[in-house]
Amino acid sequence: MSAREGLVVRRIAVSYGRNHLLRGIDFAIAPGETLVLFGPSGTGKTVLLRAIAGLEPAARGEVWIDGRDVSALGPEARATGMAFQNFALYPHMSARENIRSPLAARGVGKAETEQKIAKIAELLRIQHVLDHAPRELSNGQKQRTALARALVGEPRILLLDDPLRNVDAKLRYEMRLELPRLLRAAGAATIYVTQDYREAMALGDRVAILLDGVIRQIDTPEAIYDRPATIAIARLFGDPPINLFPLRPQVGAGGAGMEIGGLALPMAEDESGEGRVLGLRPETITLHREGLSGAVRATLIAITPLHERVVLLLRLASGEEMVASVTGAPPEPGSDVWITADGARALLFDAASGMRIAAGPVREMVA
Amino acid sequence: MARSDVRAAGLPRFLRAFALVLVLIFFLFPIAWIFLMSFQSNEQILRIPPHLLFTPTLMNYRALISGKLITAAGSLDLPFMRNLGNSALLSAASVALSLLLGVPAAYAFARFRFRLGENIAFTLLSFRFAPPLLVLLPLSLYFQELGLANTYVGLIWVYQLICLPLILWIVRSYFEDLSPDVEYAYRVDGHSWWRAFTRIAIPLAGPGIAAAGLLAFIFAWNNFVFALILASADKQPVTVGALAFVTASGIQYGQIAAAIVLSILPTLALALYAQRWLVEGLSLGAVKG
């Protein structure tokens, strides 16, 4: 394991007294790979990045970078590049001096330094503001300067702490398109922290779900979306959010299906539905203008346009509400529609433990 | 409607200006009166009623600078310029030492949580509100034992009681206002913690350090009781040296006034020079912290 390139972290734990911020964190990232660290705020994402960078004095466990155990080294000896959520530019230095800092620390020659700064500035399109002080930069320029500073030293490990959090929506959208190219060019093992599921989908080769200081699942973004390990992950990962319905046992239903408000779903044979929660992603629900067999009647309550899709809030005759996401022009609010759901893509969870009832091949990590 | 708006806005502004003038007169009048007194002889000063018009004389300043006090009872040696030099030396050296000790300590208190950290910081602060007379008697006994009585080193040491807590607490709150991420970023760039401290933390806390240094200088300059007990004539600052104006033949008001004018000049110049920093330092640091 130690001979492996890239980043390996083993049994990372951070505690302050009885307050355990992180427990038993294990993963490995290959050079050129991007791992998105995803979770709600206060779950320990930044603490984990700081532990890897060597900035967390209470961190236990091992950090290996390119086959070298750096656990005992200070942050200056780990050869990582890091971008902070609040940019953390040096306010008393120009953008150029900010970007020069990692090169100066390593004693890179003058000509080479200038050449590298020019190259990274061109890549990030900040050549024209290099001589400005950070307070004279827009948020977008600050964020690019911070990224340039993290990238300029060509670090083996790149730690990006929610770098798009504090920039406006347009720039966030642009950077979401641009960052994969930049990260591929950098060739570093990258950890990208975010709370935004779209960013996770757009940027992650793999996604690690961090909840309450423990990694609950590591997989490709698609696999996490389609096969979340728990109800909590299903809720977090996806927008519009997943529909969740507690199921009650059905009598005389032949044991081969379950229904919510008359909406019948073919599910596993030996599943009674007792103590289960059903998850339906909004896009697995299909709208029909007239009744089909198996379709159920619902009232359209509200419509929210979202990019090329529209998000609909529906109420079933039984009073259950659900969110559907469909393409094309929706009917008028208040009108009645007929819906069916894709049973193959429905998710079934155990209500007590929150764990998904496995069906199909799932790679999941549960600590 | 428009007119009433103007009156509503104009009246408070007029009142504010009036209040400001009153306050300024209240605070500046004694200083102006002292300034006028410093150009009068004792006889002119003691005239009743006092005259606003008089022939100015430089005799008070001449006496102070030459070190010879001419009174009705004869001439008296007066080491005023030496006192002024002592004040400058003691204050500057104390503040320099306090900055050297206090800035790293303030950084440690701001950045690291360690055992008894808060207690140590508070103990240091308590030196500021303990009455100096409480410690003076044992201190003077110790100083005689150690051979520190009546030395510059001893006085500068004792002056740390005044300067160090002030600098420590003001600079600490300045460091606390700085995001540690900026220093972390510098460390991750590959710089040692010492460089992060000297190249990032100190320059960014610069205004706070300057303001704290200036305040400490003023407090040290104004100190009276430590020097009164622990220093004899040749080491005394102006605050103690001014006692010499109370002579056998009366109080030399003219010379006292001139001495006051001369002794507030250095701090006044410093304060004017650093006024912007001082105000910012007080509003950002001490008050908020």
PDB file of N, CA and C in Angstrom, chain A residues 252-327:
ATOM      1  N   GLY A 252     -52.953  -9.509   1.427  1.00  0.00           N
ATOM      2  CA  GLY A 252     -53.581 -10.045   0.221  1.00  0.00           C
ATOM      3  C   GLY A 252     -53.122  -9.377  -1.040  1.00  0.00           C
ATOM      4  N   ALA A 253     -51.926  -8.828  -1.022  1.00  0.00           N
ATOM      5  CA  ALA A 253     -51.428  -8.219  -2.244  1.00  0.00           C
ATOM      6  C   ALA A 253     -50.580  -9.194  -3.031  1.00  0.00           C
ATOM      7  N   GLY A 254     -50.572 -10.441  -2.568  1.00  0.00           N
ATOM      8  CA  GLY A 254     -49.807 -11.443  -3.287  1.00  0.00           C
ATOM      9  C   GLY A 254     -48.333 -11.383  -2.978  1.00  0.00           C
ATOM     10  N   GLY A 255     -47.914 -10.453  -2.129  1.00  0.00           N
ATOM     11  CA  GLY A 255     -46.527 -10.328  -1.715  1.00  0.00           C
ATOM     12  C   GLY A 255     -45.621  -9.875  -2.835  1.00  0.00           C
ATOM     13  N   ALA A 256     -46.140  -9.484  -3.911  1.00  0.00           N
ATOM     14  CA  ALA A 256     -45.280  -9.189  -5.052  1.00  0.00           C
ATOM     15  C   ALA A 256     -45.289  -7.717  -5.422  1.00  0.00           C
ATOM     16  N   GLY A 257     -45.930  -6.906  -4.606  1.00  0.00           N
ATOM     17  CA  GLY A 257     -45.940  -5.500  -4.973  1.00  0.00           C
ATOM     18  C   GLY A 257     -46.241  -4.634  -3.772  1.00  0.00           C
ATOM     19  N   MET A 258     -46.159  -3.389  -3.946  1.00  0.00           N
ATOM     20  CA  MET A 258     -46.568  -2.487  -2.876  1.00  0.00           C
ATOM     21  C   MET A 258     -47.142  -1.257  -3.539  1.00  0.00           C
ATOM     22  N   GLU A 259     -47.868  -0.488  -2.771  1.00  0.00           N
ATOM     23  CA  GLU A 259     -48.477   0.667  -3.405  1.00  0.00           C
ATOM     24  C   GLU A 259     -48.515   1.848  -2.457  1.00  0.00           C
ATOM     25  N   ILE A 260     -48.441   3.013  -3.041  1.00  0.00           N
ATOM     26  CA  ILE A 260     -48.631   4.239  -2.273  1.00  0.00           C
ATOM     27  C   ILE A 260     -49.799   4.945  -2.920  1.00  0.00           C
ATOM     28  N   GLY A 261     -50.803   5.136  -2.169  1.00  0.00           N
ATOM     29  CA  GLY A 261     -51.966   5.854  -2.673  1.00  0.00           C
ATOM     30  C   GLY A 261     -52.507   5.263  -3.957  1.00  0.00           C
ATOM     31  N   GLY A 262     -52.386   3.941  -4.088  1.00  0.00           N
ATOM     32  CA  GLY A 262     -52.913   3.291  -5.277  1.00  0.00           C
ATOM     33  C   GLY A 262     -51.869   3.100  -6.362  1.00  0.00           C
ATOM     34  N   LEU A 263     -50.669   3.747  -6.198  1.00  0.00           N
ATOM     35  CA  LEU A 263     -49.616   3.593  -7.187  1.00  0.00           C
ATOM     36  C   LEU A 263     -48.876   2.292  -6.906  1.00  0.00           C
ATOM     37  N   ALA A 264     -49.074   1.310  -7.773  1.00  0.00           N
ATOM     38  CA  ALA A 264     -48.525  -0.016  -7.512  1.00  0.00           C
ATOM     39  C   ALA A 264     -47.145  -0.143  -8.113  1.00  0.00           C
ATOM     40  N   LEU A 265     -46.246  -0.790  -7.366  1.00  0.00           N
ATOM     41  CA  LEU A 265     -44.885  -0.972  -7.838  1.00  0.00           C
ATOM     42  C   LEU A 265     -44.495  -2.431  -7.712  1.00  0.00           C
ATOM     43  N   PRO A 266     -44.056  -3.035  -8.770  1.00  0.00           N
ATOM     44  CA  PRO A 266     -43.549  -4.400  -8.651  1.00  0.00           C
ATOM     45  C   PRO A 266     -42.180  -4.381  -7.981  1.00  0.00           C
ATOM     46  N   MET A 267     -42.048  -5.101  -6.871  1.00  0.00           N
ATOM     47  CA  MET A 267     -40.778  -5.110  -6.149  1.00  0.00           C
ATOM     48  C   MET A 267     -40.364  -6.554  -5.895  1.00  0.00           C
ATOM     49  N   ALA A 268     -39.316  -6.714  -5.095  1.00  0.00           N
ATOM     50  CA  ALA A 268     -38.776  -8.052  -4.821  1.00  0.00           C
ATOM     51  C   ALA A 268     -39.856  -8.986  -4.287  1.00  0.00           C
ATOM     52  N   GLU A 269     -39.666 -10.290  -4.542  1.00  0.00           N
ATOM     53  CA  GLU A 269     -40.726 -11.256  -4.283  1.00  0.00           C
ATOM     54  C   GLU A 269     -41.003 -11.447  -2.795  1.00  0.00           C
ATOM     55  N   ASP A 270     -39.904 -11.558  -2.009  1.00  0.00           N
ATOM     56  CA  ASP A 270     -40.090 -11.908  -0.603  1.00  0.00           C
ATOM     57  C   ASP A 270     -40.188 -10.668   0.273  1.00  0.00           C
ATOM     58  N   GLU A 271     -40.575  -9.548  -0.318  1.00  0.00           N
ATOM     59  CA  GLU A 271     -40.599  -8.303   0.434  1.00  0.00           C
ATOM     60  C   GLU A 271     -42.022  -7.986   0.875  1.00  0.00           C
ATOM     61  N   SER A 272     -42.244  -7.916   2.183  1.00  0.00           N
ATOM     62  CA  SER A 272     -43.591  -7.648   2.669  1.00  0.00           C
ATOM     63  C   SER A 272     -43.878  -6.154   2.714  1.00  0.00           C
ATOM     64  N   GLY A 273     -42.811  -5.346   2.808  1.00  0.00           N
ATOM     65  CA  GLY A 273     -43.032  -3.908   2.919  1.00  0.00           C
ATOM     66  C   GLY A 273     -43.098  -3.442   4.352  1.00  0.00           C
ATOM     67  N   GLU A 274     -43.004  -4.384   5.278  1.00  0.00           N
ATOM     68  CA  GLU A 274     -43.120  -3.999   6.680  1.00  0.00           C
ATOM     69  C   GLU A 274     -41.852  -3.290   7.162  1.00  0.00           C
ATOM     70  N   GLY A 275     -42.050  -2.129   7.782  1.00  0.00           N
ATOM     71  CA  GLY A 275     -40.903  -1.389   8.313  1.00  0.00           C
ATOM     72  C   GLY A 275     -39.981  -0.884   7.222  1.00  0.00           C
ATOM     73  N   ARG A 276     -40.508  -0.640   6.056  1.00  0.00           N
ATOM     74  CA  ARG A 276     -39.671  -0.198   4.940  1.00  0.00           C
ATOM     75  C   ARG A 276     -40.035   1.230   4.540  1.00  0.00           C
ATOM     76  N   VAL A 277     -39.059   1.909   3.928  1.00  0.00           N
ATOM     77  CA  VAL A 277     -39.314   3.231   3.370  1.00  0.00           C
ATOM     78  C   VAL A 277     -39.011   3.158   1.888  1.00  0.00           C
ATOM     79  N   LEU A 278     -39.911   3.672   1.091  1.00  0.00           N
ATOM     80  CA  LEU A 278     -39.719   3.631  -0.350  1.00  0.00           C
ATOM     81  C   LEU A 278     -39.189   4.977  -0.834  1.00  0.00           C
ATOM     82  N   GLY A 279     -38.167   4.929  -1.675  1.00  0.00           N
ATOM     83  CA  GLY A 279     -37.618   6.155  -2.247  1.00  0.00           C
ATOM     84  C   GLY A 279     -37.850   6.201  -3.735  1.00  0.00           C
ATOM     85  N   LEU A 280     -38.450   7.286  -4.196  1.00  0.00           N
ATOM     86  CA  LEU A 280     -38.676   7.456  -5.635  1.00  0.00           C
ATOM     87  C   LEU A 280     -38.004   8.750  -6.082  1.00  0.00           C
ATOM     88  N   ARG A 281     -36.988   8.642  -6.946  1.00  0.00           N
ATOM     89  CA  ARG A 281     -36.367   9.846  -7.504  1.00  0.00           C
ATOM     90  C   ARG A 281     -37.401  10.564  -8.374  1.00  0.00           C
ATOM     91  N   PRO A 282     -37.429  11.892  -8.356  1.00  0.00           N
ATOM     92  CA  PRO A 282     -38.463  12.626  -9.083  1.00  0.00           C
ATOM     93  C   PRO A 282     -38.511  12.281 -10.564  1.00  0.00           C
ATOM     94  N   GLU A 283     -37.346  11.977 -11.169  1.00  0.00           N
ATOM     95  CA  GLU A 283     -37.383  11.733 -12.617  1.00  0.00           C
ATOM     96  C   GLU A 283     -37.833  10.310 -12.967  1.00  0.00           C
ATOM     97  N   THR A 284     -38.065   9.455 -11.957  1.00  0.00           N
ATOM     98  CA  THR A 284     -38.575   8.117 -12.262  1.00  0.00           C
ATOM     99  C   THR A 284     -40.098   8.124 -12.355  1.00  0.00           C
ATOM    100  N   ILE A 285     -40.683   9.290 -12.121  1.00  0.00           N
ATOM    101  CA  ILE A 285     -42.144   9.399 -12.180  1.00  0.00           C
ATOM    102  C   ILE A 285     -42.537   9.958 -13.547  1.00  0.00           C
ATOM    103  N   THR A 286     -43.449   9.296 -14.177  1.00  0.00           N
ATOM    104  CA  THR A 286     -43.862   9.700 -15.526  1.00  0.00           C
ATOM    105  C   THR A 286     -45.303  10.202 -15.488  1.00  0.00           C
ATOM    106  N   LEU A 287     -45.535  11.256 -16.256  1.00  0.00           N
ATOM    107  CA  LEU A 287     -46.871  11.866 -16.309  1.00  0.00           C
ATOM    108  C   LEU A 287     -47.646  11.368 -17.527  1.00  0.00           C
ATOM    109  N   HIS A 288     -48.919  11.131 -17.354  1.00  0.00           N
ATOM    110  CA  HIS A 288     -49.764  10.756 -18.490  1.00  0.00           C
ATOM    111  C   HIS A 288     -50.991  11.633 -18.480  1.00  0.00           C
ATOM    112  N   ARG A 289     -51.464  11.962 -19.726  1.00  0.00           N
ATOM    113  CA  ARG A 289     -52.635  12.835 -19.810  1.00  0.00           C
ATOM    114  C   ARG A 289     -53.918  12.074 -19.502  1.00  0.00           C
ATOM    115  N   GLU A 290     -53.906  10.744 -19.762  1.00  0.00           N
ATOM    116  CA  GLU A 290     -55.129   9.998 -19.442  1.00  0.00           C
ATOM    117  C   GLU A 290     -54.766   8.709 -18.711  1.00  0.00           C
ATOM    118  N   GLY A 291     -55.759   8.118 -18.150  1.00  0.00           N
ATOM    119  CA  GLY A 291     -55.553   6.928 -17.344  1.00  0.00           C
ATOM    120  C   GLY A 291     -55.076   5.739 -18.155  1.00  0.00           C
ATOM    121  N   LEU A 292     -54.008   5.082 -17.652  1.00  0.00           N
ATOM    122  CA  LEU A 292     -53.535   3.834 -18.221  1.00  0.00           C
ATOM    123  C   LEU A 292     -53.718   2.779 -17.144  1.00  0.00           C
ATOM    124  N   SER A 293     -53.464   1.553 -17.509  1.00  0.00           N
ATOM    125  CA  SER A 293     -53.538   0.547 -16.465  1.00  0.00           C
ATOM    126  C   SER A 293     -52.310   0.712 -15.573  1.00  0.00           C
ATOM    127  N   GLY A 294     -52.547   0.717 -14.274  1.00  0.00           N
ATOM    128  CA  GLY A 294     -51.439   0.875 -13.322  1.00  0.00           C
ATOM    129  C   GLY A 294     -51.157   2.327 -12.990  1.00  0.00           C
ATOM    130  N   ALA A 295     -51.728   3.236 -13.747  1.00  0.00           N
ATOM    131  CA  ALA A 295     -51.496   4.648 -13.446  1.00  0.00           C
ATOM    132  C   ALA A 295     -52.456   5.105 -12.358  1.00  0.00           C
ATOM    133  N   VAL A 296     -52.042   6.118 -11.616  1.00  0.00           N
ATOM    134  CA  VAL A 296     -52.891   6.594 -10.534  1.00  0.00           C
ATOM    135  C   VAL A 296     -53.119   8.085 -10.715  1.00  0.00           C
ATOM    136  N   ARG A 297     -54.262   8.500 -10.216  1.00  0.00           N
ATOM    137  CA  ARG A 297     -54.669   9.879 -10.442  1.00  0.00           C
ATOM    138  C   ARG A 297     -54.028  10.798  -9.387  1.00  0.00           C
ATOM    139  N   ALA A 298     -53.563  11.965  -9.827  1.00  0.00           N
ATOM    140  CA  ALA A 298     -52.980  12.921  -8.890  1.00  0.00           C
ATOM    141  C   ALA A 298     -53.342  14.326  -9.319  1.00  0.00           C
ATOM    142  N   THR A 299     -53.311  15.260  -8.381  1.00  0.00           N
ATOM    143  CA  THR A 299     -53.589  16.662  -8.687  1.00  0.00           C
ATOM    144  C   THR A 299     -52.265  17.427  -8.714  1.00  0.00           C
ATOM    145  N   LEU A 300     -52.124  18.239  -9.739  1.00  0.00           N
ATOM    146  CA  LEU A 300     -50.910  19.042  -9.856  1.00  0.00           C
ATOM    147  C   LEU A 300     -51.064  20.292  -8.997  1.00  0.00           C
ATOM    148  N   ILE A 301     -50.195  20.471  -8.028  1.00  0.00           N
ATOM    149  CA  ILE A 301     -50.335  21.587  -7.085  1.00  0.00           C
ATOM    150  C   ILE A 301     -49.472  22.778  -7.485  1.00  0.00           C
ATOM    151  N   ALA A 302     -48.216  22.528  -7.833  1.00  0.00           N
ATOM    152  CA  ALA A 302     -47.322  23.650  -8.134  1.00  0.00           C
ATOM    153  C   ALA A 302     -46.278  23.221  -9.153  1.00  0.00           C
ATOM    154  N   ILE A 303     -45.770  24.223  -9.898  1.00  0.00           N
ATOM    155  CA  ILE A 303     -44.789  23.956 -10.953  1.00  0.00           C
ATOM    156  C   ILE A 303     -43.590  24.870 -10.738  1.00  0.00           C
ATOM    157  N   THR A 304     -42.384  24.315 -10.784  1.00  0.00           N
ATOM    158  CA  THR A 304     -41.171  25.122 -10.741  1.00  0.00           C
ATOM    159  C   THR A 304     -40.309  24.768 -11.946  1.00  0.00           C
ATOM    160  N   PRO A 305     -40.077  25.705 -12.865  1.00  0.00           N
ATOM    161  CA  PRO A 305     -39.176  25.403 -13.982  1.00  0.00           C
ATOM    162  C   PRO A 305     -37.747  25.285 -13.465  1.00  0.00           C
ATOM    163  N   LEU A 306     -36.996  24.295 -13.968  1.00  0.00           N
ATOM    164  CA  LEU A 306     -35.623  24.106 -13.516  1.00  0.00           C
ATOM    165  C   LEU A 306     -34.825  23.663 -14.735  1.00  0.00           C
ATOM    166  N   HIS A 307     -34.045  24.603 -15.294  1.00  0.00           N
ATOM    167  CA  HIS A 307     -33.324  24.338 -16.543  1.00  0.00           C
ATOM    168  C   HIS A 307     -34.311  23.810 -17.595  1.00  0.00           C
ATOM    169  N   GLU A 308     -33.966  22.701 -18.240  1.00  0.00           N
ATOM    170  CA  GLU A 308     -34.865  22.204 -19.293  1.00  0.00           C
ATOM    171  C   GLU A 308     -35.962  21.321 -18.719  1.00  0.00           C
ATOM    172  N   ARG A 309     -35.862  21.028 -17.423  1.00  0.00           N
ATOM    173  CA  ARG A 309     -36.892  20.199 -16.797  1.00  0.00           C
ATOM    174  C   ARG A 309     -37.837  21.078 -15.980  1.00  0.00           C
ATOM    175  N   VAL A 310     -38.982  20.536 -15.655  1.00  0.00           N
ATOM    176  CA  VAL A 310     -39.867  21.230 -14.727  1.00  0.00           C
ATOM    177  C   VAL A 310     -40.088  20.330 -13.519  1.00  0.00           C
ATOM    178  N   VAL A 311     -40.136  20.947 -12.373  1.00  0.00           N
ATOM    179  CA  VAL A 311     -40.368  20.188 -11.151  1.00  0.00           C
ATOM    180  C   VAL A 311     -41.821  20.386 -10.745  1.00  0.00           C
ATOM    181  N   LEU A 312     -42.528  19.289 -10.537  1.00  0.00           N
ATOM    182  CA  LEU A 312     -43.957  19.355 -10.235  1.00  0.00           C
ATOM    183  C   LEU A 312     -44.216  18.818  -8.837  1.00  0.00           C
ATOM    184  N   LEU A 313     -45.075  19.507  -8.119  1.00  0.00           N
ATOM    185  CA  LEU A 313     -45.529  18.985  -6.832  1.00  0.00           C
ATOM    186  C   LEU A 313     -46.917  18.378  -7.044  1.00  0.00           C
ATOM    187  N   LEU A 314     -47.031  17.097  -6.720  1.00  0.00           N
ATOM    188  CA  LEU A 314     -48.276  16.369  -6.986  1.00  0.00           C
ATOM    189  C   LEU A 314     -48.890  15.892  -5.688  1.00  0.00           C
ATOM    190  N   ARG A 315     -50.230  15.819  -5.669  1.00  0.00           N
ATOM    191  CA  ARG A 315     -50.895  15.215  -4.515  1.00  0.00           C
ATOM    192  C   ARG A 315     -51.759  14.055  -4.989  1.00  0.00           C
ATOM    193  N   LEU A 316     -51.512  12.890  -4.350  1.00  0.00           N
ATOM    194  CA  LEU A 316     -52.311  11.719  -4.698  1.00  0.00           C
ATOM    195  C   LEU A 316     -53.661  11.807  -4.007  1.00  0.00           C
ATOM    196  N   ALA A 317     -54.589  10.998  -4.475  1.00  0.00           N
ATOM    197  CA  ALA A 317     -55.930  11.003  -3.899  1.00  0.00           C
ATOM    198  C   ALA A 317     -55.875  10.656  -2.419  1.00  0.00           C
ATOM    199  N   SER A 318     -54.868   9.836  -2.035  1.00  0.00           N
ATOM    200  CA  SER A 318     -54.756   9.420  -0.638  1.00  0.00           C
ATOM    201  C   SER A 318     -54.158  10.512   0.242  1.00  0.00           C
ATOM    202  N   GLY A 319     -53.755  11.634  -0.343  1.00  0.00           N
ATOM    203  CA  GLY A 319     -53.208  12.724   0.454  1.00  0.00           C
ATOM    204  C   GLY A 319     -51.692  12.781   0.434  1.00  0.00           C
ATOM    205  N   GLU A 320     -51.014  11.718  -0.078  1.00  0.00           N
ATOM    206  CA  GLU A 320     -49.554  11.731  -0.163  1.00  0.00           C
ATOM    207  C   GLU A 320     -49.121  12.782  -1.182  1.00  0.00           C
ATOM    208  N   GLU A 321     -48.012  13.460  -0.880  1.00  0.00           N
ATOM    209  CA  GLU A 321     -47.477  14.421  -1.847  1.00  0.00           C
ATOM    210  C   GLU A 321     -46.166  13.893  -2.390  1.00  0.00           C
ATOM    211  N   MET A 322     -45.886  14.156  -3.642  1.00  0.00           N
ATOM    212  CA  MET A 322     -44.602  13.774  -4.192  1.00  0.00           C
ATOM    213  C   MET A 322     -44.145  14.777  -5.224  1.00  0.00           C
ATOM    214  N   VAL A 323     -42.812  14.759  -5.448  1.00  0.00           N
ATOM    215  CA  VAL A 323     -42.206  15.677  -6.395  1.00  0.00           C
ATOM    216  C   VAL A 323     -41.824  14.882  -7.628  1.00  0.00           C
ATOM    217  N   ALA A 324     -42.177  15.400  -8.791  1.00  0.00           N
ATOM    218  CA  ALA A 324     -41.778  14.756 -10.032  1.00  0.00           C
ATOM    219  C   ALA A 324     -40.996  15.753 -10.861  1.00  0.00           C
ATOM    220  N   SER A 325     -40.062  15.241 -11.638  1.00  0.00           N
ATOM    221  CA  SER A 325     -39.258  16.101 -12.496  1.00  0.00           C
ATOM    222  C   SER A 325     -39.408  15.566 -13.917  1.00  0.00           C
ATOM    223  N   VAL A 326     -39.985  16.374 -14.810  1.00  0.00           N
ATOM    224  CA  VAL A 326     -40.290  15.889 -16.154  1.00  0.00           C
ATOM    225  C   VAL A 326     -39.806  16.891 -17.196  1.00  0.00           C
ATOM    226  N   THR A 327     -39.664  16.439 -18.425  1.00  0.00           N
ATOM    227  CA  THR A 327     -39.333  17.347 -19.521  1.00  0.00           C
ATOM    228  C   THR A 327     -40.612  17.734 -20.240  1.00  0.00           C
TER     229      THR A 327
END
